[in-house]
Coordinates of C-alpha atoms and ligand atoms in Angstrom, one line a residue:
X853 CA -64.9 43.3 -19.5
X854 CA -64.9 45.4 -16.3
X855 CA -61.4 45.0 -14.7
X856 CA -61.4 43.9 -11.0
X857 CA -59.9 46.6 -8.8
X858 CA -56.3 45.9 -7.5
X859 CA -56.2 46.3 -3.8
X860 CA -53.0 48.2 -3.2
X861 CA -51.6 49.7 0.0
X862 CA -50.4 53.2 -1.1
X863 CA -52.1 56.2 -2.6
X864 CA -52.7 55.9 -6.3
X865 CA -49.7 58.2 -7.1
X866 CA -47.3 55.5 -6.1
X867 CA -48.7 53.3 -9.0
X868 CA -49.0 56.1 -11.5
X869 CA -46.6 58.0 -13.8
X870 CA -45.9 61.0 -11.4
X871 CA -43.6 59.2 -8.9
X872 CA -41.4 58.3 -11.9
X873 CA -41.8 61.2 -14.2
X874 CA -38.3 62.7 -13.5
X875 CA -36.4 59.4 -13.4
X876 CA -33.0 60.0 -14.8
X877 CA -32.5 56.4 -15.9
X878 CA -35.3 56.6 -18.4
X879 CA -33.5 59.3 -20.3
X880 CA -30.5 56.9 -20.8
X881 CA -32.4 54.2 -22.7
X882 CA -34.1 54.3 -26.1
X883 CA -37.6 53.2 -25.2
X884 CA -38.7 51.2 -22.2
X885 CA -42.3 51.1 -23.4
X886 CA -42.0 49.3 -26.7
X887 CA -43.7 46.1 -25.7
X888 CA -46.9 44.8 -27.2
X889 CA -50.2 44.7 -25.3
X890 CA -51.7 41.3 -24.9
X891 CA -54.7 41.6 -27.2
X892 CA -55.7 38.0 -27.8
X893 CA -56.2 35.1 -25.5
X894 CA -53.3 32.7 -25.3
X895 CA -52.0 29.6 -23.6
X896 CA -48.5 28.8 -22.2
X897 CA -46.7 26.6 -19.7
X898 CA -45.9 29.4 -17.3
X899 CA -47.3 32.9 -16.8
X900 CA -45.2 35.5 -14.9
X901 CA -46.9 38.6 -13.5
X902 CA -44.4 41.5 -13.2
X903 CA -41.5 42.3 -15.5
X904 CA -38.8 43.5 -13.1
X905 CA -35.6 41.7 -12.2
X906 CA -37.5 38.8 -10.6
X907 CA -39.9 38.2 -13.4
X908 CA -37.5 38.7 -16.2
X909 CA -34.7 36.6 -14.7
X910 CA -37.3 33.8 -14.1
X911 CA -38.5 34.2 -17.7
X912 CA -35.0 34.1 -19.1
X913 CA -33.9 31.1 -17.2
X914 CA -37.2 29.3 -18.0
X915 CA -37.0 30.2 -21.7
X916 CA -33.4 29.0 -21.9
X917 CA -34.6 25.7 -20.4
X918 CA -37.1 25.4 -23.3
X919 CA -40.2 26.4 -21.2
X920 CA -43.0 28.3 -23.0
X921 CA -43.4 31.4 -20.9
X922 CA -45.5 34.6 -21.0
X923 CA -44.7 37.7 -19.0
X924 CA -47.3 40.3 -18.3
X925 CA -46.6 43.7 -16.9
X926 CA -49.2 46.4 -15.9
X927 CA -46.9 49.0 -17.5
X928 CA -43.7 47.7 -19.2
X929 CA -40.5 45.9 -18.3
X930 CA -38.5 47.9 -15.8
X931 CA -41.4 50.1 -14.8
X932 CA -41.3 49.1 -11.1
X933 CA -38.3 49.4 -8.7
X934 CA -36.1 47.5 -11.2
X935 CA -36.0 50.6 -13.4
X936 CA -35.7 53.1 -10.6
X937 CA -33.1 51.9 -8.1
X938 CA -29.6 53.1 -7.2
X939 CA -28.0 50.3 -9.3
X940 CA -26.0 48.8 -6.4
X941 CA -25.4 45.2 -7.2
X942 CA -24.3 44.3 -3.7
X943 CA -24.6 41.9 -0.8
X944 CA -28.0 42.1 0.9
X945 CA -31.6 41.0 0.6
X946 CA -32.6 40.7 4.3
X947 CA -33.1 43.4 7.0
X948 CA -32.7 40.8 9.7
X949 CA -29.2 41.0 11.2
X950 CA -26.7 38.2 10.8
X951 CA -27.2 37.5 14.5
X952 CA -31.0 37.1 14.0
X953 CA -30.5 34.9 11.0
X954 CA -28.0 32.7 12.8
X955 CA -30.4 32.4 15.8
X956 CA -33.3 31.3 13.6
X957 CA -31.5 29.2 11.0
X958 CA -28.3 28.2 12.7
X959 CA -24.7 29.0 11.6
X960 CA -25.2 26.8 8.5
X961 CA -28.3 28.7 7.5
X962 CA -26.4 32.0 7.8
X963 CA -23.3 30.7 5.9
X964 CA -25.6 29.4 3.1
X965 CA -27.4 32.8 2.9
X966 CA -24.1 34.7 2.7
X967 CA -23.0 32.5 -0.2
X968 CA -26.3 33.1 -1.9
X969 CA -25.7 36.9 -1.6
X970 CA -22.3 36.5 -3.3
X971 CA -23.7 34.1 -5.9
X972 CA -26.4 36.7 -6.7
X973 CA -23.8 39.3 -7.5
X974 CA -21.9 36.8 -9.6
X975 CA -25.1 35.9 -11.5
X976 CA -25.7 39.6 -12.4
X977 CA -22.1 39.8 -13.7
X978 CA -22.6 36.6 -15.6
X979 CA -25.9 37.8 -17.1
X980 CA -24.3 41.1 -18.2
X981 CA -21.4 39.2 -19.9
X982 CA -23.4 36.4 -21.4
X983 CA -26.0 38.6 -22.9
X984 CA -23.7 41.4 -23.8
X985 CA -25.7 43.9 -21.8
X986 CA -23.8 47.2 -21.6
X987 CA -25.1 48.6 -18.3
X988 CA -22.3 51.1 -17.5
X989 CA -20.8 48.9 -14.9
X990 CA -18.3 50.5 -12.5
X991 CA -17.1 50.5 -8.8
X992 CA -14.9 47.8 -7.4
X993 CA -17.0 46.8 -4.4
X994 CA -18.7 49.3 -2.1
X995 CA -17.9 51.7 0.7
X996 CA -19.8 51.9 4.0
X997 CA -19.4 55.2 5.8
X998 CA -19.5 55.6 9.5
X999 CA -21.9 58.4 10.3
X1000 CA -20.8 58.5 14.0
X1001 CA -17.3 57.9 15.4
X1002 CA -18.5 54.8 17.3
X1003 CA -19.7 53.2 14.1
X1004 CA -16.0 52.6 13.1
X1005 CA -15.9 50.0 15.8
X1006 CA -19.0 48.3 14.4
X1007 CA -17.5 48.4 10.9
X1008 CA -14.3 46.9 12.1
X1009 CA -16.2 43.9 13.6
X1010 CA -18.2 43.6 10.4
X1011 CA -15.0 43.6 8.4
X1012 CA -13.8 40.5 10.3
X1013 CA -17.1 38.7 9.6
X1014 CA -16.9 39.6 6.0
X1015 CA -13.3 38.5 5.6
X1016 CA -14.2 35.1 7.2
X1017 CA -17.3 34.6 5.2
X1018 CA -16.1 35.6 1.8
X1019 CA -12.4 35.2 1.9
X1020 CA -11.8 38.8 0.9
X1021 CA -9.8 41.6 2.6
X1022 CA -12.1 44.5 3.5
X1023 CA -10.2 47.7 4.3
X1024 CA -10.9 50.2 7.1
X1025 CA -10.2 53.7 6.0
X1026 CA -9.7 56.2 8.8
X1027 CA -11.2 59.6 8.5
X1028 CA -7.8 61.2 8.0
X1029 CA -7.3 59.2 4.8
X1030 CA -10.6 59.5 3.2
X1031 CA -10.2 62.7 1.1
X1032 CA -6.9 61.2 -0.4
X1033 CA -9.2 58.5 -1.8
X1034 CA -11.8 60.9 -3.1
X1035 CA -14.3 60.0 -0.3
X1036 CA -15.2 63.5 0.5
X1037 CA -18.4 63.9 2.5
X1038 CA -19.4 65.9 5.6
X1039 CA -20.4 64.1 8.8
X1040 CA -18.5 60.9 8.2
X1041 CA -15.9 59.4 10.5
X1042 CA -14.2 56.8 8.5
X1043 CA -15.2 54.0 6.1
X1044 CA -15.0 50.3 5.3
X1045 CA -14.2 49.3 1.7
X1046 CA -15.8 46.0 0.9
X1047 CA -14.4 44.6 -2.3
X1048 CA -17.5 42.8 -3.4
X1049 CA -20.2 44.0 -5.8
X1050 CA -20.4 46.7 -8.4
X1051 CA -22.7 49.4 -9.7
X1052 CA -24.8 49.6 -12.9
X1053 CA -27.4 51.5 -14.8
X1054 CA -30.6 49.6 -13.7
X1055 CA -32.6 50.6 -16.8
X1056 CA -30.0 49.3 -19.1
X1057 CA -29.7 46.1 -17.1
X1058 CA -33.5 45.4 -16.8
X1059 CA -34.2 46.1 -20.5
X1060 CA -31.1 44.0 -21.4
X1061 CA -32.7 41.2 -19.4
X1062 CA -36.0 41.7 -21.2
X1063 CA -34.4 41.6 -24.6
X1064 CA -32.4 38.4 -23.6
X1065 CA -35.6 36.7 -22.3
X1066 CA -37.4 37.6 -25.6
X1067 CA -34.5 36.3 -27.7
X1068 CA -34.6 33.1 -25.7
X1069 CA -38.3 32.7 -26.6
X1070 CA -40.3 34.4 -23.7
X1071 CA -43.3 36.4 -24.8
X1072 CA -43.4 39.7 -23.0
X1073 CA -46.4 42.1 -22.9
X1074 CA -46.7 45.6 -21.5
X1075 CA -49.8 47.6 -20.6
X1076 CA -51.4 44.3 -19.6
X1077 CA -52.3 44.5 -15.9
X1078 CA -53.5 41.2 -14.5
X1079 CA -56.6 42.0 -12.6
X1080 CA -57.7 38.5 -11.6
X1081 CA -56.2 35.0 -11.2
X1082 CA -58.4 32.0 -11.1
X1083 CA -56.8 28.7 -10.2
X1084 CA -58.2 25.2 -10.5
X1085 CA -57.2 23.1 -13.5
X1086 CA -54.2 25.3 -14.1
X1087 CA -54.4 29.1 -13.9
X1088 CA -56.5 31.7 -15.8
X1089 CA -55.1 35.2 -15.8
X1090 CA -57.4 38.1 -16.8
X1091 CA -56.2 41.3 -18.3
X1092 CA -58.4 44.1 -19.6
X1093 CA -58.2 42.8 -23.2
X1094 CA -57.6 39.0 -23.0
X1095 CA -57.0 35.9 -20.9
X1096 CA -54.0 33.7 -20.5
X1097 CA -54.3 30.0 -19.5
X1098 CA -51.2 28.3 -18.1
X1099 CA -50.2 25.3 -16.1
X1100 CA -47.9 27.3 -13.8
X1101 CA -47.9 30.7 -12.3
X1102 CA -45.3 33.1 -10.9
X1103 CA -46.2 36.3 -9.1
X1104 CA -43.2 38.7 -9.3
X1105 CA -44.7 42.0 -8.3
X1106 CA -42.7 42.7 -5.1
X1107 CA -43.4 46.3 -3.8
X1108 CA -46.1 46.8 -6.5
X1109 CA -48.1 43.7 -5.3
X1110 CA -51.8 43.9 -4.5
X1111 CA -53.6 42.3 -1.5
X1112 CA -56.0 40.6 -3.9
X1113 CA -53.6 39.3 -6.5
X1114 CA -54.0 36.7 -5.2
X1115 CA -55.8 37.0 -1.8
X1116 CA -53.1 34.9 -0.2
X1117 CA -50.6 37.8 -0.4
X1118 CA -52.8 40.1 1.6
X1119 CA -50.9 41.3 4.7
X1120 CA -47.7 39.3 3.9
X1121 CA -45.6 42.1 2.4
X1122 CA -45.0 45.7 3.2
X1123 CA -44.0 48.1 0.4
X1124 CA -41.6 50.9 1.5
X1125 CA -40.5 54.0 -0.4
X1126 CA -37.0 54.8 -1.5
X1127 CA -36.1 58.1 -3.2
X1128 CA -33.4 59.3 -5.5
X1129 CA -32.1 62.6 -6.9
X1130 CA -29.5 63.0 -9.7
X1131 CA -27.5 66.2 -10.4
X1132 CA -26.8 67.8 -13.7
X1133 CA -23.5 66.8 -15.3
X1134 CA -20.7 68.1 -13.1
X1135 CA -17.6 69.7 -14.4
X1136 CA -14.2 68.1 -13.5
X1137 CA -13.5 71.1 -11.2
X1138 CA -16.7 70.5 -9.3
X1139 CA -16.0 66.8 -9.0
X1140 CA -12.5 67.4 -7.7
X1141 CA -13.9 69.7 -5.0
X1142 CA -16.3 67.0 -3.8
X1143 CA -16.7 63.3 -3.8
X1144 CA -14.5 62.0 -6.6
X1145 CA -14.2 58.3 -6.0
X1146 CA -15.6 55.8 -8.4
X1147 CA -16.9 53.7 -5.5
X1148 CA -20.5 53.3 -4.7
X1149 CA -21.2 54.2 -1.0
X1150 CA -23.8 54.2 1.7
X1151 CA -23.8 55.3 5.3
X1152 CA -24.3 53.4 8.5
X1153 CA -27.8 54.8 9.3
X1154 CA -30.8 52.6 9.4
X1155 CA -32.6 55.1 7.2
X1156 CA -29.5 55.1 5.0
X1157 CA -28.2 57.5 2.3
X1158 CA -26.7 55.8 -0.7
X1159 CA -24.8 57.6 -3.5
X1160 CA -22.3 57.3 -6.2
X1161 CA -20.6 59.3 -9.0
X1162 CA -22.0 58.0 -12.2
X1163 CA -19.6 57.3 -15.1
X1164 CA -21.3 60.0 -17.0
X1165 CA -20.2 62.5 -14.3
X1166 CA -23.5 63.1 -12.6
X1167 CA -24.0 62.4 -8.9
X1168 CA -26.8 60.1 -7.7
X1169 CA -28.0 60.4 -4.1
X1170 CA -30.7 58.3 -2.6
X1171 CA -32.4 57.7 0.7
X1172 CA -35.1 55.6 2.2
X1173 CA -38.2 57.0 3.9
X1174 CA -41.5 58.6 3.2
X1175 CA -44.8 57.1 4.3
X1176 CA -47.2 58.7 1.9
X1177 CA -47.0 59.0 -1.9
X1178 CA -49.4 61.8 -2.8
X1179 CA -48.2 64.9 -4.5
X1180 CA -47.7 66.9 -1.3
X1181 CA -45.7 64.1 0.4
X1182 CA -43.5 63.8 -2.7
X1183 CA -42.8 67.5 -2.7
X1184 CA -41.9 67.3 1.0
X1185 CA -39.6 64.2 0.3
X1186 CA -37.9 66.1 -2.5
X1187 CA -37.0 68.9 0.0
X1188 CA -35.8 66.4 2.6
X1189 CA -33.5 64.5 0.2
X1190 CA -32.1 67.8 -1.2
X1191 CA -31.5 69.0 2.4
X1192 CA -29.6 65.8 3.2
X1193 CA -27.6 66.0 0.0
X1194 CA -26.5 69.5 0.7
X1195 CA -25.6 68.7 4.3
X1196 CA -23.3 65.8 3.2
X1197 CA -22.0 67.6 0.1
X1198 CA -22.0 71.3 1.0
X1199 CA -19.6 72.1 -1.9
X1200 CA -22.4 71.1 -4.2
X1201 CA -25.1 73.0 -2.4
X1202 CA -25.7 75.2 -5.6
X1203 CA -25.6 72.3 -8.0
X1204 CA -29.0 71.6 -9.5
X1205 CA -30.7 68.2 -9.1
X1206 CA -33.2 68.2 -12.0
X1207 CA -34.1 64.5 -11.4
X1208 CA -36.1 63.2 -8.5
X1209 CA -38.2 60.1 -8.3
X1210 CA -39.3 57.4 -5.9
X1211 CA -40.3 53.8 -6.0
X1212 CA -41.5 50.9 -3.8
X1213 CA -39.1 48.3 -2.4
X1214 CA -40.6 45.6 -0.1
X1215 CA -40.2 44.2 3.4
X1216 CA -41.5 41.0 5.0
X1217 CA -42.5 40.5 8.6
X1218 CA -39.5 38.2 9.3
X1219 CA -37.2 40.6 7.5
X1220 CA -35.9 37.9 5.1
X1221 CA -36.7 37.4 1.4
X1222 CA -39.2 34.7 0.4
X1223 CA -39.1 32.3 -2.6
X1224 CA -41.7 29.5 -2.7
X1225 CA -45.3 28.4 -3.1
X1226 CA -48.1 30.9 -3.3
X1227 CA -50.0 29.5 -0.3
X1228 CA -51.7 26.2 -1.2
X1229 CA -52.4 27.0 -4.8
X1230 CA -50.9 24.2 -6.9
X1231 CA -48.1 25.1 -9.2
X1232 CA -48.0 28.7 -8.2
X1233 CA -45.0 30.5 -6.8
X1234 CA -43.8 33.9 -5.7
X1235 CA -40.5 35.6 -4.8
X1236 CA -40.7 38.8 -2.8
X1237 CA -39.2 41.1 -0.2
X1238 CA -35.6 41.9 -0.8
X1239 CA -35.6 44.7 1.7
X1240 CA -34.3 47.3 -0.7
X1241 CA -31.5 45.1 -2.0
X1242 CA -32.9 43.4 -5.1
X1243 CA -30.6 44.2 -8.0
X1244 CA -28.7 41.1 -7.3
X1245 CA -31.1 39.2 -5.0
X1246 CA -34.2 39.6 -7.2
X1247 CA -32.1 38.4 -10.2
X1248 CA -31.0 35.4 -8.3
X1249 CA -34.5 34.8 -6.9
X1250 CA -35.8 34.7 -10.5
X1251 CA -33.4 31.9 -11.2
X1252 CA -34.6 30.1 -8.1
X1253 CA -38.2 30.4 -9.2
X1254 CA -37.2 28.9 -12.6
X1255 CA -35.4 26.1 -10.7
X1256 CA -38.6 25.4 -8.7
X1257 CA -40.4 24.8 -12.0
X1258 CA -37.7 23.0 -14.0
X1259 CA -36.2 21.1 -11.1
X1260 CA -32.7 22.4 -12.0
X1261 CA -30.4 24.2 -9.6
X1262 CA -29.9 26.5 -7.8
X1263 CA -31.6 24.9 -4.8
X1264 CA -33.8 27.0 -2.5
X1265 CA -31.7 28.4 0.5
X1266 CA -33.2 27.6 3.9
X1267 CA -33.4 31.3 4.9
X1268 CA -35.6 32.1 1.9
X1269 CA -38.1 29.2 2.3
X1270 CA -40.4 31.1 4.6
X1271 CA -43.1 30.9 5.7
X1272 CA -44.1 34.3 4.5
X1273 CA -46.0 35.3 7.6
X1274 CA -48.8 37.9 7.8
X1275 CA -48.2 41.2 9.6
X1276 CA -50.1 41.3 12.9
X1277 CA -52.3 44.3 11.8
X1278 CA -52.4 43.3 8.2
X1279 CA -54.8 45.9 6.8
X1280 CA -53.1 48.8 8.6
X1281 CA -49.5 47.5 8.3
X1282 CA -48.3 50.6 6.6
X1283 CA -48.9 52.6 9.8
X1284 CA -46.2 50.4 11.4
X1285 CA -43.7 52.4 9.4
X1286 CA -44.3 55.7 11.2
X1287 CA -43.1 54.5 14.7
X1288 CA -40.5 52.3 13.0
X1289 CA -39.0 55.3 11.2
X1290 CA -39.2 57.4 14.3
X1291 CA -37.3 54.7 16.2
X1292 CA -34.7 54.4 13.5
X1293 CA -34.2 58.2 13.5
X1294 CA -33.5 58.0 17.3
X1295 CA -31.1 55.0 16.8
X1296 CA -29.3 56.9 14.0
X1297 CA -28.5 59.9 16.2
Ligands
FAD153 C1 -35.6 54.1 -5.3 C2 -35.1 52.7 -5.1 C3 -33.7 52.4 -5.0 C4 -33.2 51.1 -4.8 N1 -31.9 50.9 -4.9 C5 -31.4 49.7 -4.9 C6 -30.0 49.4 -5.0 O1 -29.2 50.3 -5.3 N2 -29.6 48.1 -5.0 C7 -30.5 47.1 -4.8 O2 -30.0 46.0 -4.7 N3 -31.8 47.3 -4.7 C8 -32.3 48.5 -4.7 N4 -33.6 48.7 -4.7 C9 -34.5 47.6 -4.6 C10 -34.7 46.9 -6.0 O3 -34.9 47.9 -7.0 C11 -35.9 45.9 -5.9 O4 -35.7 45.0 -4.9 C12 -36.0 45.1 -7.2 O5 -36.0 46.0 -8.3 C13 -37.3 44.3 -7.2 O6 -37.5 43.7 -8.4 P1 -38.8 43.0 -8.8 O7 -38.7 42.5 -10.2 O8 -39.2 41.9 -7.8 O9 -40.0 44.1 -8.6 P2 -40.3 45.4 -9.5 O10 -39.1 45.8 -10.3 O11 -40.8 46.4 -8.6 O12 -41.3 44.9 -10.6 C14 -42.7 44.6 -10.2 C15 -43.5 44.7 -11.5 O13 -44.8 44.2 -11.3 C16 -45.7 44.9 -12.1 N5 -47.0 44.6 -11.6 C17 -47.5 44.8 -10.4 N6 -48.8 44.4 -10.4 C18 -49.1 43.9 -11.6 C19 -50.3 43.3 -12.1 N7 -51.4 43.2 -11.4 N8 -50.2 42.9 -13.4 C20 -49.1 43.0 -14.2 N9 -48.0 43.6 -13.7 C21 -48.0 44.0 -12.4 C22 -45.2 46.3 -12.0 O14 -45.7 47.1 -13.1 C23 -43.7 46.2 -12.0 O15 -43.1 46.4 -13.2 C24 -34.2 50.0 -4.8 C25 -35.5 50.3 -4.8 C26 -36.0 51.6 -5.0 C27 -37.5 51.8 -5.1

């Protein structure tokens, strides 16, 4: 069988092994690639394409509800962004501001979406507990760092909104008190501690989810790229070795989606790169000379830096950006992220960072996540575009997808109902990133 070509937006390297070869998380798990290949044709109630947080959470919730579900991944569970991220289980999911969301969906829509963000974090905590997934959880909430003095005023306004929305007490930390709390970084002018969320090892979490879904009865296959979906009387999914026939379909491919799987997705999502480095193990003396807080943190830039001291005493530092994914562009990105790391943490400028990798997160034109029907195909759904905040939101969206199929809660939040609109210059939408990043760089000055 000649496989159809997947129509993807980035250079081939983004979908190959190279971008992920030096991913630290992979060294912390036994074997992410131990899943069988789909060799023989099969039937099921539901097929899920993509085994990241979205697909696996949907599979787990469906299997627990007694639904016969098959999950197919082109590589293996956790191969995509779910096995490469910074591990911040935090509020987020949209890039639209609260103000934009309130204008579009009203105060109730915003309030509902905020509660969804909180519930998404609670869901991850519950999944870890319920399925005994040891994912090296740490960090009591998160810290947002003001990268300019004037950002402290913005953070203090944000603190009031967060206090009102979530009933917690965020704490503003003036610059003069930061080092006493271990928040030692150059070029920051104070911080806001938000006591919601936690950090985890994403590989341990995603493989734990896969194991839990399998125990609940889901059949999960790796090395089984779906190259074609034919819908009519149910859905027929083609992989290089076999076909799957199902009544219902979920596409859970997020940043690794293709414009022809199915055609309806073409132009409706925009993958964006995020990049991470991890240091060698630091000595306690090195740690006390630098950032020594257990809290996960990010700065107030649009093209933000995110970082945390891992429980195993390495430091993780990530940043968004990068428009191409070929080898030269990756080498340039590695230099840029290293430069930014050294400029924020000069005491560690001689510390080696043997791990560097990148992956694709995903945006939508309206800057809000989408969960719902896959165009007008019957009994076909997708969940996509968490805007770089999918640890919690993708997990929750998987549960929403399962709810769409079983009719059980949680109900679909208004903000996430779409429509998932096309970008204006759909075929060339990646080129929108260059001026957008240039504009963000100016705004971040
Ligand atoms: C470097 C980086 C850092 C990030 N940091 C954070 C963070 O700290 N906190 C946070 O909340 N979010 C973070 N994110 C975002 C978060 O990781 C994603 O939003 C989330 O993992 C999306 O999960 P998913 O299951 O929808 O997609 P993915 O995990 O990307 O999974 C998609 C899967 O689909 C499969 N697939 C694609 N096409 C096919 C096909 N045709 N057939 C079969 N399978 C297919 C792929 O192989 C892949 O495994 C980060 C993202 C990146 C890249």
